[in-house]
Amino acid sequence: AQTVTQSQPEMSVQEAETVTLSCTYDTSENNYYLFWYKQPPSRQMILVIRQEAYKQQNATENRFSVNFQKAAKSFSLKISDSQLGDTAMYFCAFILNNAGNMLTFGGGTRLMVKP
Amino acid sequence: GAVVSQHPSWVICKSGTSVKIECRSLDFQATTMFWYRQFPKQSLMLMATSNEGSKATYEQGVEKDKFLINHASLTLSTLTVTSAHPEDSSFYICSAPIGAGGYNEQFFGPGTRLTVL
């Protein structure tokens, strides 16, 4: 079974600063995808960024980038130039390829961006 | 992107009554939908996988007679909480992937807040 662990229940960052959220996962499979989802106070889940395990290059989406270390099974999210609207719960998630699209979520990190 | 809707967004019911929550894929067909439960400040817990035209697959520990799932069409799955009790109060979220093979991006509904008095 796959597990996803987020070791930081809560974090805070000053507006315009950079913050990194940690995520580790455990799997014996080799073909999978990793995601970071954002859940703002509205509670609507929003996909932030996706990483294919077969790709060595780290994914980036504007101010969001990941540090994917496959051997270490680590998948951290870096948010640059933090904005007040980034305040939310962030969930790391994992999905096996060809496994019925079933997502496994980490416990979440609550991020507060302070003005 | 694709849109998944849920109805109602918030429901309050009396203990012992049943509540139905709808999950619709508005602009795509979904042979599979997922139902999650989320307690305050916690992660999403997968309850069941809803399969169009067949029985749902429930996760361990989820009572199938308590949480009835019906996926009657390619755009609609319903979750019925039967004989609801206060401990069933929670936030329920559905999601649906586009496509059926390999990896397919999932789209989430906005959630339904259930309060059982």
PDB file of C-alpha atoms in Angstrom:
ATOM      1  CA  ALA A   1       0.000   0.000   0.000  1.00  0.00           C
ATOM      2  CA  GLN A   2       1.092   3.535  -0.703  1.00  0.00           C
ATOM      3  CA  THR A   3       1.474   6.132   2.040  1.00  0.00           C
ATOM      4  CA  VAL A   4       2.032   9.868   1.909  1.00  0.00           C
ATOM      5  CA  THR A   5       3.424  11.805   4.854  1.00  0.00           C
ATOM      6  CA  GLN A   6       3.456  15.533   5.430  1.00  0.00           C
ATOM      7  CA  SER A   7       5.487  16.265   8.537  1.00  0.00           C
ATOM      8  CA  GLN A   8       4.552  19.931   8.917  1.00  0.00           C
ATOM      9  CA  PRO A   9       0.989  20.356  10.231  1.00  0.00           C
ATOM     10  CA  GLU A  10       1.252  24.145  10.143  1.00  0.00           C
ATOM     11  CA  MET A  11       3.563  26.707   8.618  1.00  0.00           C
ATOM     12  CA  SER A  12       3.617  30.444   8.223  1.00  0.00           C
ATOM     13  CA  VAL A  13       5.466  32.792   5.901  1.00  0.00           C
ATOM     14  CA  GLN A  14       5.657  36.507   5.398  1.00  0.00           C
ATOM     15  CA  GLU A  15       4.125  37.926   2.266  1.00  0.00           C
ATOM     16  CA  ALA A  16       6.613  37.993  -0.642  1.00  0.00           C
ATOM     17  CA  GLU A  17       8.883  35.445   1.044  1.00  0.00           C
ATOM     18  CA  THR A  18       9.539  31.862  -0.036  1.00  0.00           C
ATOM     19  CA  VAL A  19       8.305  28.775   1.778  1.00  0.00           C
ATOM     20  CA  THR A  20       8.854  25.050   1.241  1.00  0.00           C
ATOM     21  CA  LEU A  21       6.360  22.382   2.203  1.00  0.00           C
ATOM     22  CA  SER A  22       7.643  18.843   2.717  1.00  0.00           C
ATOM     23  CA  CYS A  23       6.180  15.563   1.543  1.00  0.00           C
ATOM     24  CA  THR A  24       7.516  12.024   1.582  1.00  0.00           C
ATOM     25  CA  TYR A  25       5.864   8.947   0.203  1.00  0.00           C
ATOM     26  CA  ASP A  26       6.357   5.220   0.225  1.00  0.00           C
ATOM     27  CA  THR A  27       5.751   2.860  -2.653  1.00  0.00           C
ATOM     28  CA  SER A  28       7.368  -0.154  -4.226  1.00  0.00           C
ATOM     29  CA  GLU A  29       6.072   0.810  -7.653  1.00  0.00           C
ATOM     30  CA  ASN A  30       8.004   2.702 -10.276  1.00  0.00           C
ATOM     31  CA  ASN A  31       5.295   4.296 -12.415  1.00  0.00           C
ATOM     32  CA  TYR A  32       3.281   6.913 -10.584  1.00  0.00           C
ATOM     33  CA  TYR A  33       2.306  10.572 -10.354  1.00  0.00           C
ATOM     34  CA  LEU A  34       2.595  13.079  -7.540  1.00  0.00           C
ATOM     35  CA  PHE A  35       0.498  16.148  -6.923  1.00  0.00           C
ATOM     36  CA  TRP A  36       0.102  19.133  -4.690  1.00  0.00           C
ATOM     37  CA  TYR A  37      -3.454  20.275  -4.095  1.00  0.00           C
ATOM     38  CA  LYS A  38      -4.534  23.504  -2.447  1.00  0.00           C
ATOM     39  CA  GLN A  39      -7.689  23.748  -0.352  1.00  0.00           C
ATOM     40  CA  PRO A  40      -8.490  27.383   0.468  1.00  0.00           C
ATOM     41  CA  PRO A  41     -11.123  28.368   3.052  1.00  0.00           C
ATOM     42  CA  SER A  42     -13.810  27.779   0.419  1.00  0.00           C
ATOM     43  CA  ARG A  43     -12.741  24.104   0.650  1.00  0.00           C
ATOM     44  CA  GLN A  44     -12.676  23.679  -3.133  1.00  0.00           C
ATOM     45  CA  MET A  45      -9.742  21.426  -4.014  1.00  0.00           C
ATOM     46  CA  ILE A  46      -7.450  23.016  -6.583  1.00  0.00           C
ATOM     47  CA  LEU A  47      -4.613  21.273  -8.389  1.00  0.00           C
ATOM     48  CA  VAL A  48      -1.426  23.275  -7.918  1.00  0.00           C
ATOM     49  CA  ILE A  49       1.188  21.170  -9.653  1.00  0.00           C
ATOM     50  CA  ARG A  50       1.792  17.670 -10.962  1.00  0.00           C
ATOM     51  CA  GLN A  51       4.952  15.583 -11.382  1.00  0.00           C
ATOM     52  CA  GLU A  52       5.318  12.424 -13.425  1.00  0.00           C
ATOM     53  CA  ALA A  53       7.701   9.996 -11.732  1.00  0.00           C
ATOM     54  CA  TYR A  54       9.401   9.109 -15.006  1.00  0.00           C
ATOM     55  CA  LYS A  55      10.439  12.709 -15.527  1.00  0.00           C
ATOM     56  CA  GLN A  56      13.657  13.847 -13.910  1.00  0.00           C
ATOM     57  CA  GLN A  57      12.978  17.509 -14.489  1.00  0.00           C
ATOM     58  CA  ASN A  58      11.158  19.195 -11.635  1.00  0.00           C
ATOM     59  CA  ALA A  59       7.753  20.623 -12.507  1.00  0.00           C
ATOM     60  CA  THR A  60       7.120  24.358 -12.245  1.00  0.00           C
ATOM     61  CA  GLU A  61       3.949  26.402 -12.476  1.00  0.00           C
ATOM     62  CA  ASN A  62       4.580  30.125 -12.165  1.00  0.00           C
ATOM     63  CA  ARG A  63       5.459  30.746  -8.487  1.00  0.00           C
ATOM     64  CA  PHE A  64       5.132  27.073  -7.596  1.00  0.00           C
ATOM     65  CA  SER A  65       7.866  24.518  -8.119  1.00  0.00           C
ATOM     66  CA  VAL A  66       8.700  21.099  -6.772  1.00  0.00           C
ATOM     67  CA  ASN A  67      11.858  19.320  -5.709  1.00  0.00           C
ATOM     68  CA  PHE A  68      11.297  15.715  -6.710  1.00  0.00           C
ATOM     69  CA  GLN A  69      13.846  13.267  -5.314  1.00  0.00           C
ATOM     70  CA  LYS A  70      12.731   9.855  -6.531  1.00  0.00           C
ATOM     71  CA  ALA A  71      15.378   7.811  -4.752  1.00  0.00           C
ATOM     72  CA  ALA A  72      14.608   9.538  -1.478  1.00  0.00           C
ATOM     73  CA  LYS A  73      10.855   9.404  -2.186  1.00  0.00           C
ATOM     74  CA  SER A  74      10.591  13.076  -1.439  1.00  0.00           C
ATOM     75  CA  PHE A  75       8.374  15.641  -3.149  1.00  0.00           C
ATOM     76  CA  SER A  76       8.532  19.140  -1.671  1.00  0.00           C
ATOM     77  CA  LEU A  77       6.632  22.217  -2.855  1.00  0.00           C
ATOM     78  CA  LYS A  78       8.284  25.622  -3.011  1.00  0.00           C
ATOM     79  CA  ILE A  79       6.120  28.709  -3.137  1.00  0.00           C
ATOM     80  CA  SER A  80       7.986  31.828  -4.182  1.00  0.00           C
ATOM     81  CA  ASP A  81       6.827  35.403  -3.634  1.00  0.00           C
ATOM     82  CA  SER A  82       4.093  34.197  -1.279  1.00  0.00           C
ATOM     83  CA  GLN A  83       0.795  35.986  -1.571  1.00  0.00           C
ATOM     84  CA  LEU A  84      -2.072  36.354   0.899  1.00  0.00           C
ATOM     85  CA  GLY A  85      -4.208  34.246  -1.422  1.00  0.00           C
ATOM     86  CA  ASP A  86      -1.822  31.343  -0.919  1.00  0.00           C
ATOM     87  CA  THR A  87      -3.196  30.893   2.596  1.00  0.00           C
ATOM     88  CA  ALA A  88      -4.749  27.423   2.520  1.00  0.00           C
ATOM     89  CA  MET A  89      -4.384  23.773   3.362  1.00  0.00           C
ATOM     90  CA  TYR A  90      -1.938  22.035   1.050  1.00  0.00           C
ATOM     91  CA  PHE A  91      -2.173  18.325   0.380  1.00  0.00           C
ATOM     92  CA  CYS A  92       0.446  16.162  -1.208  1.00  0.00           C
ATOM     93  CA  ALA A  93      -1.074  13.264  -3.149  1.00  0.00           C
ATOM     94  CA  PHE A  94       0.036  10.163  -4.986  1.00  0.00           C
ATOM     95  CA  ILE A  95      -1.493   8.034  -7.693  1.00  0.00           C
ATOM     96  CA  LEU A  96      -0.282   4.878  -9.354  1.00  0.00           C
ATOM     97  CA  ASN A  97      -0.454   4.665 -13.106  1.00  0.00           C
ATOM     98  CA  ASN A  98      -3.140   2.271 -14.341  1.00  0.00           C
ATOM     99  CA  ALA A  99      -4.533   1.791 -10.843  1.00  0.00           C
ATOM    100  CA  GLY A 100      -8.024   3.139 -11.210  1.00  0.00           C
ATOM    101  CA  ASN A 101      -7.175   6.789 -10.617  1.00  0.00           C
ATOM    102  CA  MET A 102      -7.279   6.362  -6.840  1.00  0.00           C
ATOM    103  CA  LEU A 103      -5.535   9.218  -5.047  1.00  0.00           C
ATOM    104  CA  THR A 104      -3.726   8.781  -1.745  1.00  0.00           C
ATOM    105  CA  PHE A 105      -3.495  12.017   0.236  1.00  0.00           C
ATOM    106  CA  GLY A 106      -1.074  13.169   2.899  1.00  0.00           C
ATOM    107  CA  GLY A 107      -2.338  14.649   6.144  1.00  0.00           C
ATOM    108  CA  GLY A 108      -2.003  18.214   4.925  1.00  0.00           C
ATOM    109  CA  THR A 109      -0.069  21.335   5.854  1.00  0.00           C
ATOM    110  CA  ARG A 110      -1.887  24.478   6.892  1.00  0.00           C
ATOM    111  CA  LEU A 111      -0.074  27.478   5.407  1.00  0.00           C
ATOM    112  CA  MET A 112      -0.666  30.964   6.675  1.00  0.00           C
ATOM    113  CA  VAL A 113       0.737  33.891   4.682  1.00  0.00           C
ATOM    114  CA  LYS A 114       1.163  36.922   6.909  1.00  0.00           C
ATOM    115  CA  PRO A 115       1.008  40.511   5.639  1.00  0.00           C
TER     116      PRO A 115
ATOM    117  CA  GLY B   1     -11.060  22.821 -16.935  1.00  0.00           C
ATOM    118  CA  ALA B   2     -13.819  20.343 -16.342  1.00  0.00           C
ATOM    119  CA  VAL B   3     -16.500  21.074 -13.751  1.00  0.00           C
ATOM    120  CA  VAL B   4     -17.911  18.851 -11.041  1.00  0.00           C
ATOM    121  CA  SER B   5     -20.864  20.092  -9.042  1.00  0.00           C
ATOM    122  CA  GLN B   6     -22.352  18.927  -5.762  1.00  0.00           C
ATOM    123  CA  HIS B   7     -25.787  19.487  -4.367  1.00  0.00           C
ATOM    124  CA  PRO B   8     -26.649  20.554  -1.800  1.00  0.00           C
ATOM    125  CA  SER B   9     -23.693  22.595  -0.616  1.00  0.00           C
ATOM    126  CA  TRP B  10     -24.958  22.545   2.967  1.00  0.00           C
ATOM    127  CA  VAL B  11     -27.623  20.409   4.591  1.00  0.00           C
ATOM    128  CA  ILE B  12     -28.914  20.201   8.146  1.00  0.00           C
ATOM    129  CA  CYS B  13     -31.042  17.235   9.125  1.00  0.00           C
ATOM    130  CA  LYS B  14     -32.473  15.588  12.186  1.00  0.00           C
ATOM    131  CA  SER B  15     -31.006  12.458  13.651  1.00  0.00           C
ATOM    132  CA  GLY B  16     -32.551   9.357  12.122  1.00  0.00           C
ATOM    133  CA  THR B  17     -33.371  10.858   8.767  1.00  0.00           C
ATOM    134  CA  SER B  18     -31.660  10.122   5.447  1.00  0.00           C
ATOM    135  CA  VAL B  19     -29.835  12.638   3.314  1.00  0.00           C
ATOM    136  CA  LYS B  20     -28.938  12.393  -0.367  1.00  0.00           C
ATOM    137  CA  ILE B  21     -25.950  14.207  -1.841  1.00  0.00           C
ATOM    138  CA  GLU B  22     -25.535  14.516  -5.603  1.00  0.00           C
ATOM    139  CA  CYS B  23     -22.304  14.704  -7.548  1.00  0.00           C
ATOM    140  CA  ARG B  24     -22.481  15.685 -11.222  1.00  0.00           C
ATOM    141  CA  SER B  25     -19.872  15.962 -13.932  1.00  0.00           C
ATOM    142  CA  LEU B  26     -21.177  18.911 -15.924  1.00  0.00           C
ATOM    143  CA  ASP B  27     -19.186  18.797 -19.130  1.00  0.00           C
ATOM    144  CA  PHE B  28     -17.739  15.309 -19.297  1.00  0.00           C
ATOM    145  CA  GLN B  29     -18.724  11.731 -18.686  1.00  0.00           C
ATOM    146  CA  ALA B  30     -17.360   9.905 -15.674  1.00  0.00           C
ATOM    147  CA  THR B  31     -17.532   6.130 -15.421  1.00  0.00           C
ATOM    148  CA  THR B  32     -15.878   6.426 -12.030  1.00  0.00           C
ATOM    149  CA  MET B  33     -16.384   8.912  -9.239  1.00  0.00           C
ATOM    150  CA  PHE B  34     -14.872   9.006  -5.782  1.00  0.00           C
ATOM    151  CA  TRP B  35     -16.448   9.986  -2.492  1.00  0.00           C
ATOM    152  CA  TYR B  36     -14.375  11.432   0.333  1.00  0.00           C
ATOM    153  CA  ARG B  37     -15.090  12.471   3.854  1.00  0.00           C
ATOM    154  CA  GLN B  38     -13.178  15.274   5.513  1.00  0.00           C
ATOM    155  CA  PHE B  39     -13.239  16.190   9.193  1.00  0.00           C
ATOM    156  CA  PRO B  40     -12.205  19.687  10.290  1.00  0.00           C
ATOM    157  CA  LYS B  41      -8.496  20.359   9.822  1.00  0.00           C
ATOM    158  CA  GLN B  42      -7.919  16.842   8.537  1.00  0.00           C
ATOM    159  CA  SER B  43      -7.166  15.248   5.223  1.00  0.00           C
ATOM    160  CA  LEU B  44      -9.563  13.679   2.768  1.00  0.00           C
ATOM    161  CA  MET B  45     -10.467  10.107   3.554  1.00  0.00           C
ATOM    162  CA  LEU B  46     -11.603   7.990   0.648  1.00  0.00           C
ATOM    163  CA  MET B  47     -14.927   6.361   1.444  1.00  0.00           C
ATOM    164  CA  ALA B  48     -15.802   4.594  -1.776  1.00  0.00           C
ATOM    165  CA  THR B  49     -15.371   4.358  -5.506  1.00  0.00           C
ATOM    166  CA  SER B  50     -18.579   4.808  -7.446  1.00  0.00           C
ATOM    167  CA  ASN B  51     -18.788   2.820 -10.682  1.00  0.00           C
ATOM    168  CA  GLU B  52     -21.341   3.579 -13.369  1.00  0.00           C
ATOM    169  CA  GLY B  53     -23.687   0.653 -13.865  1.00  0.00           C
ATOM    170  CA  SER B  54     -22.227  -1.502 -11.120  1.00  0.00           C
ATOM    171  CA  LYS B  55     -21.821  -1.671  -7.375  1.00  0.00           C
ATOM    172  CA  ALA B  56     -19.632   0.780  -5.531  1.00  0.00           C
ATOM    173  CA  THR B  57     -16.377  -0.335  -3.973  1.00  0.00           C
ATOM    174  CA  TYR B  58     -16.152   0.682  -0.325  1.00  0.00           C
ATOM    175  CA  GLU B  59     -12.974   1.278   1.657  1.00  0.00           C
ATOM    176  CA  GLN B  60     -12.316  -0.770   4.746  1.00  0.00           C
ATOM    177  CA  GLY B  61     -14.298   0.433   7.715  1.00  0.00           C
ATOM    178  CA  VAL B  62     -16.961   2.240   5.690  1.00  0.00           C
ATOM    179  CA  GLU B  63     -20.444   0.844   6.240  1.00  0.00           C
ATOM    180  CA  LYS B  64     -22.006   0.184   2.846  1.00  0.00           C
ATOM    181  CA  ASP B  65     -25.503   0.011   4.319  1.00  0.00           C
ATOM    182  CA  LYS B  66     -24.967   3.363   5.983  1.00  0.00           C
ATOM    183  CA  PHE B  67     -23.544   5.167   2.994  1.00  0.00           C
ATOM    184  CA  LEU B  68     -25.464   4.102  -0.090  1.00  0.00           C
ATOM    185  CA  ILE B  69     -23.897   4.993  -3.408  1.00  0.00           C
ATOM    186  CA  ASN B  70     -25.690   4.930  -6.754  1.00  0.00           C
ATOM    187  CA  HIS B  71     -23.985   5.780 -10.042  1.00  0.00           C
ATOM    188  CA  ALA B  72     -26.987   5.606 -12.326  1.00  0.00           C
ATOM    189  CA  SER B  73     -25.603   7.573 -15.253  1.00  0.00           C
ATOM    190  CA  LEU B  74     -22.291   8.718 -16.701  1.00  0.00           C
ATOM    191  CA  THR B  75     -22.725  12.167 -15.174  1.00  0.00           C
ATOM    192  CA  LEU B  76     -24.340  11.513 -11.805  1.00  0.00           C
ATOM    193  CA  SER B  77     -23.393   9.715  -8.613  1.00  0.00           C
ATOM    194  CA  THR B  78     -25.362   9.990  -5.395  1.00  0.00           C
ATOM    195  CA  LEU B  79     -24.364   9.348  -1.801  1.00  0.00           C
ATOM    196  CA  THR B  80     -27.204   8.692   0.629  1.00  0.00           C
ATOM    197  CA  VAL B  81     -26.437   8.827   4.326  1.00  0.00           C
ATOM    198  CA  THR B  82     -29.096   6.618   5.846  1.00  0.00           C
ATOM    199  CA  SER B  83     -30.417   7.065   9.386  1.00  0.00           C
ATOM    200  CA  ALA B  84     -27.965   9.888   9.944  1.00  0.00           C
ATOM    201  CA  HIS B  85     -26.555  10.532  13.408  1.00  0.00           C
ATOM    202  CA  PRO B  86     -24.502  13.431  14.769  1.00  0.00           C
ATOM    203  CA  GLU B  87     -21.271  11.498  14.238  1.00  0.00           C
ATOM    204  CA  ASP B  88     -22.014  11.502  10.499  1.00  0.00           C
ATOM    205  CA  SER B  89     -21.669  15.280  10.484  1.00  0.00           C
ATOM    206  CA  SER B  90     -18.785  16.053   8.192  1.00  0.00           C
ATOM    207  CA  PHE B  91     -17.727  17.558   4.887  1.00  0.00           C
ATOM    208  CA  TYR B  92     -18.283  15.234   1.934  1.00  0.00           C
ATOM    209  CA  ILE B  93     -16.395  15.741  -1.324  1.00  0.00           C
ATOM    210  CA  CYS B  94     -16.687  13.924  -4.628  1.00  0.00           C
ATOM    211  CA  SER B  95     -14.217  13.792  -7.486  1.00  0.00           C
ATOM    212  CA  ALA B  96     -14.260  12.474 -11.020  1.00  0.00           C
ATOM    213  CA  PRO B  97     -11.415  11.680 -13.422  1.00  0.00           C
ATOM    214  CA  ILE B  98     -11.673  12.339 -17.115  1.00  0.00           C
ATOM    215  CA  GLY B  99     -10.927   9.134 -18.979  1.00  0.00           C
ATOM    216  CA  ALA B 100     -10.483   5.598 -17.762  1.00  0.00           C
ATOM    217  CA  GLY B 101      -6.941   4.452 -18.410  1.00  0.00           C
ATOM    218  CA  GLY B 102      -3.495   5.262 -17.172  1.00  0.00           C
ATOM    219  CA  TYR B 103      -3.465   8.570 -15.388  1.00  0.00           C
ATOM    220  CA  ASN B 104      -6.404  10.940 -15.755  1.00  0.00           C
ATOM    221  CA  GLU B 105      -6.695  14.289 -14.041  1.00  0.00           C
ATOM    222  CA  GLN B 106      -9.307  14.405 -11.332  1.00  0.00           C
ATOM    223  CA  PHE B 107     -11.723  17.235 -10.787  1.00  0.00           C
ATOM    224  CA  PHE B 108     -13.267  17.873  -7.419  1.00  0.00           C
ATOM    225  CA  GLY B 109     -16.708  19.036  -6.460  1.00  0.00           C
ATOM    226  CA  PRO B 110     -17.046  21.964  -4.055  1.00  0.00           C
ATOM    227  CA  GLY B 111     -18.143  19.711  -1.220  1.00  0.00           C
ATOM    228  CA  THR B 112     -21.247  19.273   0.915  1.00  0.00           C
ATOM    229  CA  ARG B 113     -21.342  20.175   4.573  1.00  0.00           C
ATOM    230  CA  LEU B 114     -23.643  17.812   6.485  1.00  0.00           C
ATOM    231  CA  THR B 115     -24.809  18.704   9.971  1.00  0.00           C
ATOM    232  CA  VAL B 116     -26.907  16.169  11.836  1.00  0.00           C
ATOM    233  CA  LEU B 117     -28.758  17.499  14.866  1.00  0.00           C
TER     234      LEU B 117
END
